[in-house]
Coordinates of C-alpha atoms in Angstrom, one line a residue:
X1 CA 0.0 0.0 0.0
X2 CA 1.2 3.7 -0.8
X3 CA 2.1 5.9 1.9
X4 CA 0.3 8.6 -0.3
X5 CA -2.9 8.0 -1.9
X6 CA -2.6 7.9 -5.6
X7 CA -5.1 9.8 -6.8
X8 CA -3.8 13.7 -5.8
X9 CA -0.4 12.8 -7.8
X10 CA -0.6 11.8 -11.4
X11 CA 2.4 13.3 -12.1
X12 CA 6.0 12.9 -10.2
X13 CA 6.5 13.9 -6.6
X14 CA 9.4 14.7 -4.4
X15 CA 7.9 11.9 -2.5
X16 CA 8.5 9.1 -5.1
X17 CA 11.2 7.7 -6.6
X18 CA 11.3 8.2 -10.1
X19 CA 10.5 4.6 -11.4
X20 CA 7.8 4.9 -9.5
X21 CA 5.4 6.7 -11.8
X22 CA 7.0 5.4 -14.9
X23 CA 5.8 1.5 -13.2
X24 CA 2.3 2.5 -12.4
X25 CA 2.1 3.7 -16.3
X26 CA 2.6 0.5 -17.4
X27 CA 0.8 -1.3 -14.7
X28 CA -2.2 -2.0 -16.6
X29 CA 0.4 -3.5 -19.7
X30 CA 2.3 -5.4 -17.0
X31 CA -1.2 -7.3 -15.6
X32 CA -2.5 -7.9 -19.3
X33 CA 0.7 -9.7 -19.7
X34 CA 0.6 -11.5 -16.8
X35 CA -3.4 -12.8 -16.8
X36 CA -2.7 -13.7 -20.5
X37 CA 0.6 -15.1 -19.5
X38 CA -2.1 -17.8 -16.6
X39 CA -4.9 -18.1 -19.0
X40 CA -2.4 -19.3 -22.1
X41 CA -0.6 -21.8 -19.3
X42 CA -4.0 -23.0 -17.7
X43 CA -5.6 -23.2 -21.5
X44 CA -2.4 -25.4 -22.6
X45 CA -2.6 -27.9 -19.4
X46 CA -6.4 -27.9 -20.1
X47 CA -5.5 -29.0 -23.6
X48 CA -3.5 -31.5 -23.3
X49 CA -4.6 -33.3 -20.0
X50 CA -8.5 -33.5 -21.4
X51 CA -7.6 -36.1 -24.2
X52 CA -5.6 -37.9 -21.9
X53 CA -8.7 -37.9 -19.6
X54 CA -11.2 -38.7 -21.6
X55 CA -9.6 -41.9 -23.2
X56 CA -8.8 -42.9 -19.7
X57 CA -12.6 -42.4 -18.9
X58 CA -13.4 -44.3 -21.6
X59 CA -11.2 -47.4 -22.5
X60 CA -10.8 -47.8 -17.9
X61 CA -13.8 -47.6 -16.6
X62 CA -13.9 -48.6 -13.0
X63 CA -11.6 -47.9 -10.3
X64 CA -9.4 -51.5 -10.7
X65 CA -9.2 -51.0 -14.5
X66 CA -7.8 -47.1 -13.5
X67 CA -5.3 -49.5 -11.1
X68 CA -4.2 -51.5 -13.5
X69 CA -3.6 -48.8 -16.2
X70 CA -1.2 -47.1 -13.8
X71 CA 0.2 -50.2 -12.9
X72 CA 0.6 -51.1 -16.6
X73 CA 2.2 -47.6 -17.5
X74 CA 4.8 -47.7 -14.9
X75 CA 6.0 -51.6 -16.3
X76 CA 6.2 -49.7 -19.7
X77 CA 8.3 -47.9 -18.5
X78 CA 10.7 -49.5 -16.9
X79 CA 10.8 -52.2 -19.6
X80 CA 11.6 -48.8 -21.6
X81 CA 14.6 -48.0 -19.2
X82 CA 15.7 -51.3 -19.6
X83 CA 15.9 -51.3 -23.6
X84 CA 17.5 -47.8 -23.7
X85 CA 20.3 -48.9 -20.4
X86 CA 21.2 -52.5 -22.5
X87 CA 22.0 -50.1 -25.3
X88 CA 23.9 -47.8 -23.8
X89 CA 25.8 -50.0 -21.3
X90 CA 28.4 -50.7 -23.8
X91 CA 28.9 -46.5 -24.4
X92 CA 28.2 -45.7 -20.6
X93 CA 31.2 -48.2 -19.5
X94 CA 33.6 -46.5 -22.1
X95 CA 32.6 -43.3 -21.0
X96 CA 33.4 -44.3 -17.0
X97 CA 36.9 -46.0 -18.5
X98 CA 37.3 -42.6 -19.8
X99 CA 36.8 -40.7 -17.0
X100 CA 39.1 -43.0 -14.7
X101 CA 41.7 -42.4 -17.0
X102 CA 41.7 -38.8 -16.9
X103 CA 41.7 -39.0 -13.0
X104 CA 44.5 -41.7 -12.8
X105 CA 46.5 -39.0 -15.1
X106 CA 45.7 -36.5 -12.8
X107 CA 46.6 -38.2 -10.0
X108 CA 50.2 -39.6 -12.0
X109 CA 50.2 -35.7 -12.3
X110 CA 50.1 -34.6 -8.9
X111 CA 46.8 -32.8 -9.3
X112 CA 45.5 -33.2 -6.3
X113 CA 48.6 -33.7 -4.0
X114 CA 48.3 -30.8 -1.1
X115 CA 51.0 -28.0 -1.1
X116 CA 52.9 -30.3 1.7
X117 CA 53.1 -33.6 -0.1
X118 CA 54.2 -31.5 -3.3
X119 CA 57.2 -30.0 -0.9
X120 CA 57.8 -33.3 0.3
X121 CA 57.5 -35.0 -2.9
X122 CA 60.5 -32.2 -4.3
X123 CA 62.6 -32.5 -1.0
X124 CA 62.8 -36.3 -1.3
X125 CA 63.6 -36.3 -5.3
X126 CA 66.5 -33.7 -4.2
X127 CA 67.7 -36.1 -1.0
X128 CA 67.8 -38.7 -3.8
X129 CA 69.5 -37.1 -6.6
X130 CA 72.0 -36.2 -4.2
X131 CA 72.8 -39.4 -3.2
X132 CA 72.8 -40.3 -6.5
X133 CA 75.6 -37.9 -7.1
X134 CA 77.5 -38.2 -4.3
X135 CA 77.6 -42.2 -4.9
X136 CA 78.9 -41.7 -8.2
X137 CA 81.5 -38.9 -7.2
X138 CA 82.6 -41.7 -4.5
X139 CA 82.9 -44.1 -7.3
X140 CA 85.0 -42.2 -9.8
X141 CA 87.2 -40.4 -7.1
X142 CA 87.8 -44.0 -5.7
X143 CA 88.6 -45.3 -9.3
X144 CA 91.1 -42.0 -10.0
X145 CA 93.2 -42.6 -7.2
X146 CA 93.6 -45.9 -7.8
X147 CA 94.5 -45.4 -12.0
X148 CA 96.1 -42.3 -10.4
X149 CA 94.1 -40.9 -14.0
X150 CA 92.8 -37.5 -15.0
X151 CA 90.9 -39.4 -17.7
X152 CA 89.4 -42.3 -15.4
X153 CA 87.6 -39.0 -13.7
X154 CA 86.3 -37.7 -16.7
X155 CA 85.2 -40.8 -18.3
X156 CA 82.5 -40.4 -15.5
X157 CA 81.0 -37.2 -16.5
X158 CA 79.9 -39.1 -19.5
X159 CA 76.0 -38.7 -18.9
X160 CA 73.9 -41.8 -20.0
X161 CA 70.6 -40.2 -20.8
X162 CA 68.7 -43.5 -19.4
X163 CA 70.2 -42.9 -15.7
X164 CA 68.8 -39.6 -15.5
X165 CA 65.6 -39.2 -13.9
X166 CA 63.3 -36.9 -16.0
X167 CA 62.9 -33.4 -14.0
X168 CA 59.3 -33.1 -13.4
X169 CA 57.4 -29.8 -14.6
X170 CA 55.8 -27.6 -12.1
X171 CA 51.9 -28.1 -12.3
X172 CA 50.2 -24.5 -12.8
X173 CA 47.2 -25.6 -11.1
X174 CA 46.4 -27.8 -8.1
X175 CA 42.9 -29.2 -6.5
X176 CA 44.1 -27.6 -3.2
X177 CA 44.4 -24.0 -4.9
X178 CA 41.0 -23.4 -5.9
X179 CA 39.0 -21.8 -2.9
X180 CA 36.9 -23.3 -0.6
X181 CA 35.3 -22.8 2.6
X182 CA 32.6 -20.0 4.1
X183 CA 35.6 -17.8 5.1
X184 CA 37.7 -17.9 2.3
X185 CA 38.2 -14.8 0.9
X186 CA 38.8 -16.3 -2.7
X187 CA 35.0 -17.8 -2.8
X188 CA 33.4 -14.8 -1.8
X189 CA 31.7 -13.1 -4.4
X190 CA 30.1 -9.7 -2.4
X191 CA 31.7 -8.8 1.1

């Protein structure tokens, strides 16, 4: 309800908001639109529903035979799921292999390690590269004092490509960076 009654303003008023003239011209527009809007919806339901209605008032006509025509419809339809799930079983079990394989290469990936198991996972590939390296710098220092040989040393800088552990690429995006949470400030949208 107004706080002012409508009838001494027709025009606009220090009292109302602009919009709010320019809505109550088009009010009549906006409740033509709206009842034509409930008679086309309640016209369409009537229109489709009354066939349906009327051949079930006339091929069931007792309670039981109603009964059984529900009972038969839903037994249509699950034979109906049935037929369309045997043919798409086949496509549906691809599909699923499909979608494991994309999370298994995620998870090869390191997608969804958390920020500590990716530090952890870097520290212990240093600790064992380092081991690596200072096994084989015992091995060919060991060997060189014992051929008392420049050469012996620097036949081990000879790199075989095979030994060499591939160095892993840095993901750019990880499951535990996306926000999350009530508090987060990254998954609030409006403060």
């Amino acid at each position: 309800q107004p706080s002012i009654p409508d009838k001494p303003f027709n025009i606009g008023h220090w009292n109302y908001a602009p919009i709010t003239m320019w809505l109550r011209a088009r009010r009549p527009t906006m409740e033509k639109v709206i009842a034509d809007t409930w008679s086309t919806l309640k016209c369409s339901a009537s229109a489709i529903s009354s066939p349906i209605s009327a051949t079930v008032e006339t091929n069931l006509p007792g309670f039981g035979y109603k009964v059984l025509g529900v009972v038969g419809a839903l037994l249509g339809y699950n034979l109906f799921v049935m037929c369309i799930t045997d043919r798409t079983q086949a496509y549906m079990f691809l599909e699923k292999l499909r979608l494991y394989a994309l999370g298994d290469e995620l998870v090869n990936k390191g997608f969804f390690k958390s920020d500590a198991e990716e530090v952890e996972g870097r520290i212990e590939a240093v600790a064992h590269t380092t081991g690596r390296l200072n096994a084989l710098w015992e091995t060919a220092i060991e060997d060189a004092t014992a051929t008392k040989s420049f050469d012996t040393l620097c036949s081990y800088l000879l790199v075989d490509e095979s030994s060499v552990p591939a160095i892993e690429q840095p993901i750019s995006w990880r499951f535990s960076m996306m926000p999350y949470g009530r508090d987060d400030p990254d998954s609030q949208t409006f403060g």
